[in-house]
Amino acid sequence: MIFLDYASATPVSEAAKKAMAPYLSEKFFNPSSPYLAAKRVREDYEAAKDTLAHLIGAKGDDLIITSGATEANSLAFSAVETGKILTLKTEHDSILKNCENYNTEFVKVDRSGRIDLDDFRNKLDQNTTFVTISLANNELGTIQPLSDIAEMIKTECKERLKNQNPLPLYFHSDASQSLGLVPISVARLGVDLLTLNSAKVYGPKGVGALYAGHRVKLKSSQKGGGQERGLRSGTENVPGLIGFAKAAEEAKKHQDKNRKHYEKLVEILKSELKNSPIEPIFLGNKKHQLANFCPVSFPGIDAERIIYLLEDDEIYLSTGAACAASKGEKSHVLKAINLSEEEIAGSLRISLGLQNTEEDIKIAGRKIVSAINKEIARL
Ligand code: PLP
């Protein structure tokens, strides 16, 4: 099997599995229980939170642990009461669906999916209360200039102080795809809220976190026992967080080595794909792209057919985000960057991971080209 869809899911790392194991058996206690054994589990849970928080330059108490990035994104939106939201049409559905409940303006992006900063500056006004822009896009891998955006937000906040405008203005970013691939510091990025996702960083699925400094006023997403600063009631997912923190810690430790490995693999893949009879169009932003991403379009080819053909060889890749692909929908991200119908129909989202070897990538590249040749012969 050659898996080329790591943006959709990553296998749980051995280290994370090992770290989680005791909390699935002998250390099963509810961390809120009063006896010593349970208190020790509470300590381990809080220590894992600290570990995770330190990776993004925050404190454990700044994190609210959730059931994944979808819930973390929804919780971030609870900061919005009135006013206008600024976001991008290329954001994940878990952002865009929340925006439907608010007055939302979309900032322009270029063909690589990078934000148009001039358009952002023009649209950021005294009524804007929430800006949400992912650190890196989940289909293109395009990295956004968050600290430039944060600077403009800071200037607007200063104006508000001068003009006695009491509206708050929060900056949120969904960093689901980015942990372990690019350095993340909440202070340097200048964000008030940041979403993290265990499932993309070789941790277990169904765990995520929202970084939220105490300045941000959030409303609880579910009522109950008052866990997670009263913002996310429910018994803590102890093994989930322990695994997430371990996996994220490992990913950060090997970030540079892994980046170099991905760069090499992407280079090999691109050179193989250039043997295609249809010239590949590499998507996303060459300069500002997650190292493990290689989205590509072969206009005139039906990418769904290519995926289907490759499945016979146990090579797995996708046309876009798993949630849209499963509904048979065309990627809203590729529409938003103004690709033609043909370019969209011929698009493959290739995202590499730790298990891929140079040999795998050579084989996969050749198989993709041979599937394209088969398709051309069939047509
Ligand atoms: N945000 C982004 C950018 C994602 O890539 C994903 C997952 O695909 C999510 C949010 C949703 O994550 P989850 O399904 O873990 O809630």
GROMACS .gro file of C-alpha atoms and ligand atoms in nm:
model
  395
    1MET     CA    1   0.000   0.000   0.000
    2ILE     CA    2   0.122   0.349  -0.082
    3PHE     CA    3  -0.073   0.615   0.102
    4LEU     CA    4  -0.064   0.964  -0.046
    5ASP     CA    5  -0.350   1.126   0.145
    6TYR     CA    6  -0.192   1.225   0.477
    7ALA     CA    7  -0.387   1.555   0.477
    8SER     CA    8  -0.696   1.344   0.544
    9ALA     CA    9  -0.552   1.115   0.812
   10THR     CA   10  -0.226   1.003   0.966
   11PRO     CA   11  -0.157   0.672   1.140
   12VAL     CA   12  -0.100   0.698   1.516
   13SER     CA   13   0.275   0.703   1.585
   14GLU     CA   14   0.433   0.419   1.784
   15ALA     CA   15   0.541   0.665   2.053
   16ALA     CA   16   0.186   0.801   2.086
   17LYS     CA   17   0.040   0.449   2.106
   18LYS     CA   18   0.288   0.356   2.377
   19ALA     CA   19   0.217   0.673   2.573
   20MET     CA   20  -0.159   0.619   2.551
   21ALA     CA   21  -0.164   0.250   2.645
   22PRO     CA   22  -0.160   0.280   3.028
   23TYR     CA   23  -0.453   0.527   3.017
   24LEU     CA   24  -0.662   0.271   2.829
   25SER     CA   25  -0.601   0.012   3.100
   26GLU     CA   26  -0.452   0.047   3.449
   27LYS     CA   27  -0.468   0.429   3.453
   28PHE     CA   28  -0.832   0.444   3.338
   29PHE     CA   29  -0.948   0.669   3.624
   30ASN     CA   30  -1.165   0.974   3.581
   31PRO     CA   31  -0.925   1.264   3.642
   32SER     CA   32  -1.191   1.444   3.849
   33SER     CA   33  -1.226   1.159   4.103
   34PRO     CA   34  -1.103   1.228   4.459
   35TYR     CA   35  -0.862   0.936   4.525
   36LEU     CA   36  -0.488   0.955   4.473
   37ALA     CA   37  -0.472   0.725   4.168
   38ALA     CA   38  -0.719   0.952   3.986
   39LYS     CA   39  -0.535   1.265   4.099
   40ARG     CA   40  -0.221   1.125   3.940
   41VAL     CA   41  -0.411   1.085   3.613
   42ARG     CA   42  -0.522   1.449   3.648
   43GLU     CA   43  -0.156   1.549   3.686
   44ASP     CA   44  -0.059   1.351   3.376
   45TYR     CA   45  -0.345   1.508   3.180
   46GLU     CA   46  -0.241   1.860   3.279
   47ALA     CA   47   0.125   1.780   3.204
   48ALA     CA   48   0.027   1.665   2.853
   49LYS     CA   49  -0.167   1.987   2.808
   50ASP     CA   50   0.141   2.185   2.912
   51THR     CA   51   0.354   1.989   2.665
   52LEU     CA   52   0.113   2.058   2.380
   53ALA     CA   53   0.076   2.425   2.477
   54HIS     CA   54   0.454   2.478   2.497
   55LEU     CA   55   0.486   2.356   2.138
   56ILE     CA   56   0.293   2.665   2.028
   57GLY     CA   57   0.443   2.901   2.286
   58ALA     CA   58   0.139   2.895   2.515
   59LYS     CA   59   0.049   2.776   2.866
   60GLY     CA   60  -0.153   2.462   2.937
   61ASP     CA   61  -0.433   2.670   3.083
   62ASP     CA   62  -0.472   2.848   2.746
   63LEU     CA   63  -0.589   2.524   2.578
   64ILE     CA   64  -0.939   2.381   2.569
   65ILE     CA   65  -0.927   2.016   2.465
   66THR     CA   66  -1.204   1.919   2.223
   67SER     CA   67  -1.321   1.627   2.011
   68GLY     CA   68  -1.129   1.757   1.710
   69ALA     CA   69  -1.075   2.061   1.494
   70THR     CA   70  -1.442   2.091   1.396
   71GLU     CA   71  -1.545   2.142   1.757
   72ALA     CA   72  -1.248   2.373   1.826
   73ASN     CA   73  -1.348   2.588   1.526
   74SER     CA   74  -1.710   2.604   1.640
   75LEU     CA   75  -1.601   2.701   1.991
   76ALA     CA   76  -1.384   2.979   1.845
   77PHE     CA   77  -1.694   3.122   1.675
   78SER     CA   78  -1.865   3.152   2.015
   79ALA     CA   79  -1.645   3.463   2.060
   80VAL     CA   80  -1.851   3.640   1.793
   81GLU     CA   81  -2.159   3.830   1.908
   82THR     CA   82  -2.218   4.089   1.641
   83GLY     CA   83  -2.031   4.261   1.362
   84LYS     CA   84  -1.859   4.136   1.054
   85ILE     CA   85  -1.642   3.831   0.995
   86LEU     CA   86  -1.356   3.827   0.746
   87THR     CA   87  -1.244   3.496   0.603
   88LEU     CA   88  -1.150   3.320   0.277
   89LYS     CA   89  -1.364   3.108   0.045
   90THR     CA   90  -1.085   2.847   0.059
   91GLU     CA   91  -1.139   2.772   0.429
   92HIS     CA   92  -1.246   2.430   0.555
   93ASP     CA   93  -1.620   2.360   0.577
   94SER     CA   94  -1.602   2.367   0.957
   95ILE     CA   95  -1.524   2.739   0.922
   96LEU     CA   96  -1.748   2.824   0.627
   97LYS     CA   97  -2.060   2.657   0.774
   98ASN     CA   98  -2.018   2.859   1.094
   99CYS     CA   99  -1.981   3.179   0.889
  100GLU     CA  100  -2.329   3.123   0.742
  101ASN     CA  101  -2.475   3.244   1.074
  102TYR     CA  102  -2.300   3.581   1.053
  103ASN     CA  103  -2.243   3.879   0.831
  104THR     CA  104  -1.937   3.752   0.643
  105GLU     CA  105  -1.712   3.910   0.385
  106PHE     CA  106  -1.465   3.703   0.184
  107VAL     CA  107  -1.118   3.837   0.118
  108LYS     CA  108  -0.973   3.772  -0.229
  109VAL     CA  109  -0.713   3.502  -0.283
  110ASP     CA  110  -0.481   3.453  -0.581
  111ARG     CA  111  -0.456   3.140  -0.794
  112SER     CA  112  -0.222   2.983  -0.541
  113GLY     CA  113  -0.473   3.039  -0.260
  114ARG     CA  114  -0.267   3.320  -0.092
  115ILE     CA  115  -0.463   3.601   0.063
  116ASP     CA  116  -0.467   3.942  -0.109
  117LEU     CA  117  -0.339   4.163   0.174
  118ASP     CA  118  -0.455   4.487   0.008
  119ASP     CA  119  -0.807   4.351  -0.018
  120PHE     CA  120  -0.786   4.243   0.347
  121ARG     CA  121  -0.676   4.593   0.451
  122ASN     CA  122  -0.968   4.745   0.259
  123LYS     CA  123  -1.223   4.509   0.407
  124LEU     CA  124  -1.100   4.529   0.767
  125ASP     CA  125  -1.316   4.806   0.916
  126GLN     CA  126  -1.460   4.932   1.244
  127ASN     CA  127  -1.738   4.671   1.234
  128THR     CA  128  -1.509   4.369   1.193
  129THR     CA  129  -1.519   4.152   1.504
  130PHE     CA  130  -1.366   3.825   1.389
  131VAL     CA  131  -1.102   3.727   1.137
  132THR     CA  132  -1.052   3.357   1.067
  133ILE     CA  133  -0.781   3.245   0.823
  134SER     CA  134  -0.617   2.906   0.833
  135LEU     CA  135  -0.241   2.887   0.874
  136ALA     CA  136  -0.220   2.646   0.579
  137ASN     CA  137  -0.492   2.535   0.343
  138ASN     CA  138  -0.596   2.169   0.363
  139GLU     CA  139  -0.613   2.111  -0.014
  140LEU     CA  140  -0.334   2.332  -0.148
  141GLY     CA  141  -0.099   2.344   0.150
  142THR     CA  142  -0.070   2.720   0.088
  143ILE     CA  143   0.064   2.899   0.395
  144GLN     CA  144  -0.088   3.239   0.480
  145PRO     CA  145   0.107   3.542   0.606
  146LEU     CA  146  -0.062   3.544   0.946
  147SER     CA  147   0.178   3.785   1.116
  148ASP     CA  148   0.116   4.047   0.843
  149ILE     CA  149  -0.256   4.005   0.894
  150ALA     CA  150  -0.208   4.032   1.272
  151GLU     CA  151  -0.020   4.362   1.228
  152MET     CA  152  -0.317   4.512   1.043
  153ILE     CA  153  -0.553   4.384   1.310
  154LYS     CA  154  -0.337   4.545   1.581
  155THR     CA  155  -0.347   4.878   1.400
  156GLU     CA  156  -0.727   4.854   1.376
  157CYS     CA  157  -0.748   4.772   1.751
  158LYS     CA  158  -0.540   5.082   1.833
  159GLU     CA  159  -0.776   5.294   1.619
  160ARG     CA  160  -1.067   5.156   1.814
  161LEU     CA  161  -0.911   5.256   2.143
  162LYS     CA  162  -0.861   5.610   2.010
  163ASN     CA  163  -1.215   5.628   1.875
  164GLN     CA  164  -1.368   5.463   2.182
  165ASN     CA  165  -1.513   5.188   1.966
  166PRO     CA  166  -1.595   4.910   2.217
  167LEU     CA  167  -1.630   4.628   1.959
  168PRO     CA  168  -1.380   4.346   2.021
  169LEU     CA  169  -1.175   4.212   1.730
  170TYR     CA  170  -1.038   3.858   1.750
  171PHE     CA  171  -0.799   3.678   1.516
  172HIS     CA  172  -0.850   3.303   1.480
  173SER     CA  173  -0.654   3.055   1.272
  174ASP     CA  174  -0.718   2.690   1.197
  175ALA     CA  175  -0.374   2.528   1.213
  176SER     CA  176  -0.508   2.174   1.168
  177GLN     CA  177  -0.266   2.084   0.890
  178SER     CA  178   0.039   2.272   1.012
  179LEU     CA  179   0.154   2.135   1.346
  180GLY     CA  180   0.487   1.955   1.304
  181LEU     CA  181   0.538   2.099   0.956
  182VAL     CA  182   0.603   2.466   1.024
  183PRO     CA  183   0.710   2.643   1.345
  184ILE     CA  184   0.407   2.774   1.534
  185SER     CA  185   0.420   3.041   1.802
  186VAL     CA  186   0.093   3.209   1.892
  187ALA     CA  187   0.276   3.526   1.993
  188ARG     CA  188   0.474   3.547   1.669
  189LEU     CA  189   0.171   3.471   1.455
  190GLY     CA  190  -0.029   3.726   1.653
  191VAL     CA  191  -0.342   3.514   1.688
  192ASP     CA  192  -0.595   3.523   1.974
  193LEU     CA  193  -0.734   3.179   1.892
  194LEU     CA  194  -0.574   2.877   1.723
  195THR     CA  195  -0.717   2.537   1.632
  196LEU     CA  196  -0.505   2.222   1.656
  197ASN     CA  197  -0.586   1.874   1.529
  198SER     CA  198  -0.437   1.550   1.662
  199ALA     CA  199  -0.553   1.342   1.363
  200LYS     CA  200  -0.315   1.522   1.123
  201VAL     CA  201  -0.004   1.495   1.335
  202TYR     CA  202   0.016   1.118   1.397
  203GLY     CA  203  -0.203   1.135   1.708
  204PRO     CA  204  -0.541   0.967   1.759
  205LYS     CA  205  -0.852   1.090   1.576
  206GLY     CA  206  -1.129   1.265   1.765
  207VAL     CA  207  -0.899   1.495   1.964
  208GLY     CA  208  -0.826   1.860   1.904
  209ALA     CA  209  -0.756   2.177   2.095
  210LEU     CA  210  -0.844   2.542   2.086
  211TYR     CA  211  -0.582   2.785   2.208
  212ALA     CA  212  -0.768   3.080   2.355
  213GLY     CA  213  -0.595   3.347   2.558
  214HIS     CA  214  -0.798   3.461   2.859
  215ARG     CA  215  -0.871   3.797   2.689
  216VAL     CA  216  -1.111   3.615   2.455
  217LYS     CA  217  -1.463   3.568   2.584
  218LEU     CA  218  -1.596   3.229   2.475
  219LYS     CA  219  -1.928   3.062   2.547
  220SER     CA  220  -1.943   2.698   2.650
  221SER     CA  221  -2.029   2.463   2.368
  222GLN     CA  222  -2.180   2.205   2.600
  223LYS     CA  223  -2.319   2.224   2.953
  224GLY     CA  224  -2.232   1.981   3.229
  225GLY     CA  225  -1.951   1.920   3.476
  226GLY     CA  226  -1.758   2.236   3.389
  227GLN     CA  227  -1.434   2.078   3.266
  228GLU     CA  228  -1.190   2.273   3.045
  229ARG     CA  229  -1.241   2.615   3.211
  230GLY     CA  230  -1.617   2.552   3.196
  231LEU     CA  231  -1.599   2.576   2.817
  232ARG     CA  232  -1.617   2.209   2.728
  233SER     CA  233  -1.795   1.996   2.984
  234GLY     CA  234  -1.755   1.619   2.975
  235THR     CA  235  -1.509   1.368   3.116
  236GLU     CA  236  -1.166   1.438   2.973
  237ASN     CA  237  -1.034   1.216   2.692
  238VAL     CA  238  -0.715   1.132   2.882
  239PRO     CA  239  -0.562   0.876   2.640
  240GLY     CA  240  -0.655   1.102   2.349
  241LEU     CA  241  -0.473   1.406   2.485
  242ILE     CA  242  -0.174   1.201   2.604
  243GLY     CA  243  -0.137   1.055   2.252
  244PHE     CA  244  -0.191   1.392   2.085
  245ALA     CA  245   0.074   1.565   2.298
  246LYS     CA  246   0.326   1.284   2.244
  247ALA     CA  247   0.271   1.276   1.867
  248ALA     CA  248   0.292   1.655   1.838
  249GLU     CA  249   0.608   1.665   2.050
  250GLU     CA  250   0.772   1.407   1.824
  251ALA     CA  251   0.662   1.585   1.507
  252LYS     CA  252   0.811   1.909   1.632
  253LYS     CA  253   1.136   1.740   1.736
  254HIS     CA  254   1.184   1.598   1.385
  255GLN     CA  255   1.033   1.893   1.198
  256ASP     CA  256   1.348   1.996   1.009
  257LYS     CA  257   1.452   1.642   0.920
  258ASN     CA  258   1.098   1.559   0.803
  259ARG     CA  259   1.074   1.876   0.597
  260LYS     CA  260   1.392   1.788   0.409
  261HIS     CA  261   1.261   1.435   0.351
  262TYR     CA  262   0.933   1.571   0.209
  263GLU     CA  263   1.113   1.821  -0.012
  264LYS     CA  264   1.314   1.537  -0.164
  265LEU     CA  265   1.001   1.324  -0.213
  266VAL     CA  266   0.806   1.607  -0.376
  267GLU     CA  267   1.097   1.672  -0.612
  268ILE     CA  268   1.101   1.303  -0.716
  269LEU     CA  269   0.724   1.297  -0.755
  270LYS     CA  270   0.718   1.611  -0.968
  271SER     CA  271   0.988   1.479  -1.198
  272GLU     CA  272   0.796   1.150  -1.243
  273LEU     CA  273   0.468   1.335  -1.309
  274LYS     CA  274   0.637   1.546  -1.577
  275ASN     CA  275   0.653   1.226  -1.787
  276SER     CA  276   0.275   1.245  -1.824
  277PRO     CA  277   0.146   1.307  -2.179
  278ILE     CA  278  -0.066   1.583  -2.028
  279GLU     CA  279   0.149   1.853  -1.874
  280PRO     CA  280   0.088   1.867  -1.499
  281ILE     CA  281  -0.011   2.197  -1.340
  282PHE     CA  282   0.129   2.204  -0.988
  283LEU     CA  283  -0.111   2.387  -0.762
  284GLY     CA  284  -0.059   2.599  -0.452
  285ASN     CA  285   0.220   2.839  -0.374
  286LYS     CA  286   0.574   2.722  -0.449
  287LYS     CA  287   0.731   2.957  -0.194
  288HIS     CA  288   0.469   2.929   0.077
  289GLN     CA  289   0.353   2.567   0.084
  290LEU     CA  290   0.358   2.288   0.341
  291ALA     CA  291   0.652   2.067   0.242
  292ASN     CA  292   0.446   1.746   0.224
  293PHE     CA  293   0.186   1.884  -0.021
  294CYS     CA  294   0.192   1.824  -0.396
  295PRO     CA  295  -0.153   1.910  -0.534
  296VAL     CA  296  -0.157   1.878  -0.913
  297SER     CA  297  -0.398   1.901  -1.202
  298PHE     CA  298  -0.400   1.717  -1.536
  299PRO     CA  299  -0.659   1.913  -1.734
  300GLY     CA  300  -0.870   1.695  -1.963
  301ILE     CA  301  -0.841   1.391  -1.737
  302ASP     CA  302  -1.110   1.274  -1.494
  303ALA     CA  303  -0.917   1.256  -1.165
  304GLU     CA  304  -1.189   1.036  -1.011
  305ARG     CA  305  -1.104   0.770  -1.273
  306ILE     CA  306  -0.732   0.796  -1.192
  307ILE     CA  307  -0.804   0.743  -0.823
  308TYR     CA  308  -1.019   0.444  -0.907
  309LEU     CA  309  -0.748   0.291  -1.130
  310LEU     CA  310  -0.476   0.345  -0.870
  311GLU     CA  311  -0.682   0.178  -0.602
  312ASP     CA  312  -0.622  -0.155  -0.780
  313ASP     CA  313  -0.250  -0.105  -0.707
  314GLU     CA  314  -0.325  -0.006  -0.348
  315ILE     CA  315  -0.219   0.352  -0.408
  316TYR     CA  316  -0.450   0.586  -0.223
  317LEU     CA  317  -0.496   0.953  -0.295
  318SER     CA  318  -0.787   1.194  -0.327
  319THR     CA  319  -0.931   1.474  -0.532
  320GLY     CA  320  -0.985   1.710  -0.239
  321ALA     CA  321  -1.092   1.723   0.125
  322ALA     CA  322  -1.228   1.385   0.235
  323CYS     CA  323  -1.561   1.534   0.352
  324ALA     CA  324  -1.638   1.689   0.010
  325ALA     CA  325  -1.504   1.392  -0.187
  326SER     CA  326  -1.727   1.150   0.007
  327LYS     CA  327  -2.034   1.353  -0.098
  328GLY     CA  328  -1.918   1.356  -0.460
  329GLU     CA  329  -1.888   1.736  -0.449
  330LYS     CA  330  -1.634   1.934  -0.645
  331SER     CA  331  -1.376   2.112  -0.433
  332HIS     CA  332  -1.493   2.458  -0.319
  333VAL     CA  333  -1.125   2.543  -0.266
  334LEU     CA  334  -1.033   2.487  -0.631
  335LYS     CA  335  -1.342   2.684  -0.739
  336ALA     CA  336  -1.238   2.969  -0.510
  337ILE     CA  337  -0.893   2.996  -0.673
  338ASN     CA  338  -1.065   3.022  -1.011
  339LEU     CA  339  -0.943   2.702  -1.172
  340SER     CA  340  -1.129   2.611  -1.490
  341GLU     CA  341  -1.382   2.323  -1.483
  342GLU     CA  342  -1.126   2.109  -1.667
  343GLU     CA  343  -0.852   2.190  -1.421
  344ILE     CA  344  -1.079   2.111  -1.127
  345ALA     CA  345  -1.196   1.782  -1.278
  346GLY     CA  346  -0.832   1.679  -1.337
  347SER     CA  347  -0.706   1.763  -0.986
  348LEU     CA  348  -0.540   1.526  -0.745
  349ARG     CA  349  -0.462   1.620  -0.386
  350ILE     CA  350  -0.138   1.445  -0.306
  351SER     CA  351  -0.010   1.482   0.048
  352LEU     CA  352   0.288   1.284   0.172
  353GLY     CA  353   0.372   1.144   0.511
  354LEU     CA  354   0.630   0.978   0.729
  355GLN     CA  355   0.577   0.628   0.593
  356ASN     CA  356   0.650   0.727   0.231
  357THR     CA  357   0.991   0.628   0.093
  358GLU     CA  358   1.171   0.752  -0.219
  359GLU     CA  359   1.104   0.415  -0.380
  360ASP     CA  360   0.730   0.441  -0.299
  361ILE     CA  361   0.711   0.784  -0.453
  362LYS     CA  362   0.886   0.672  -0.772
  363ILE     CA  363   0.643   0.382  -0.805
  364ALA     CA  364   0.342   0.600  -0.727
  365GLY     CA  365   0.453   0.868  -0.976
  366ARG     CA  366   0.495   0.608  -1.251
  367LYS     CA  367   0.161   0.447  -1.171
  368ILE     CA  368  -0.015   0.783  -1.187
  369VAL     CA  369   0.138   0.849  -1.530
  370SER     CA  370   0.044   0.501  -1.649
  371ALA     CA  371  -0.315   0.552  -1.525
  372ILE     CA  372  -0.328   0.878  -1.723
  373ASN     CA  373  -0.203   0.693  -2.032
  374LYS     CA  374  -0.474   0.428  -1.983
  375GLU     CA  375  -0.738   0.698  -1.954
  376ILE     CA  376  -0.619   0.869  -2.270
  377ALA     CA  377  -0.627   0.535  -2.456
  378ARG     CA  378  -0.982   0.471  -2.328
  379LEU     CA  379  -1.102   0.812  -2.447
  380PLP     N1  380  -0.990   2.206   0.961
  380PLP     C1  381  -0.903   2.161   0.869
  380PLP     C2  382  -0.812   2.259   0.799
  380PLP     C3  383  -0.897   2.025   0.838
  380PLP     O1  384  -0.811   1.980   0.746
  380PLP     C4  385  -0.985   1.936   0.907
  380PLP     C5  386  -0.985   1.792   0.877
  380PLP     O2  387  -0.988   1.748   0.767
  380PLP     C6  388  -1.074   1.988   1.001
  380PLP     C7  389  -1.073   2.124   1.026
  380PLP     C8  390  -1.172   1.900   1.074
  380PLP     O3  391  -1.107   1.817   1.163
  380PLP     P1  392  -1.185   1.705   1.247
  380PLP     O4  393  -1.252   1.618   1.146
  380PLP     O5  394  -1.079   1.636   1.324
  380PLP     O6  395  -1.283   1.772   1.334
   0.00000   0.00000   0.00000
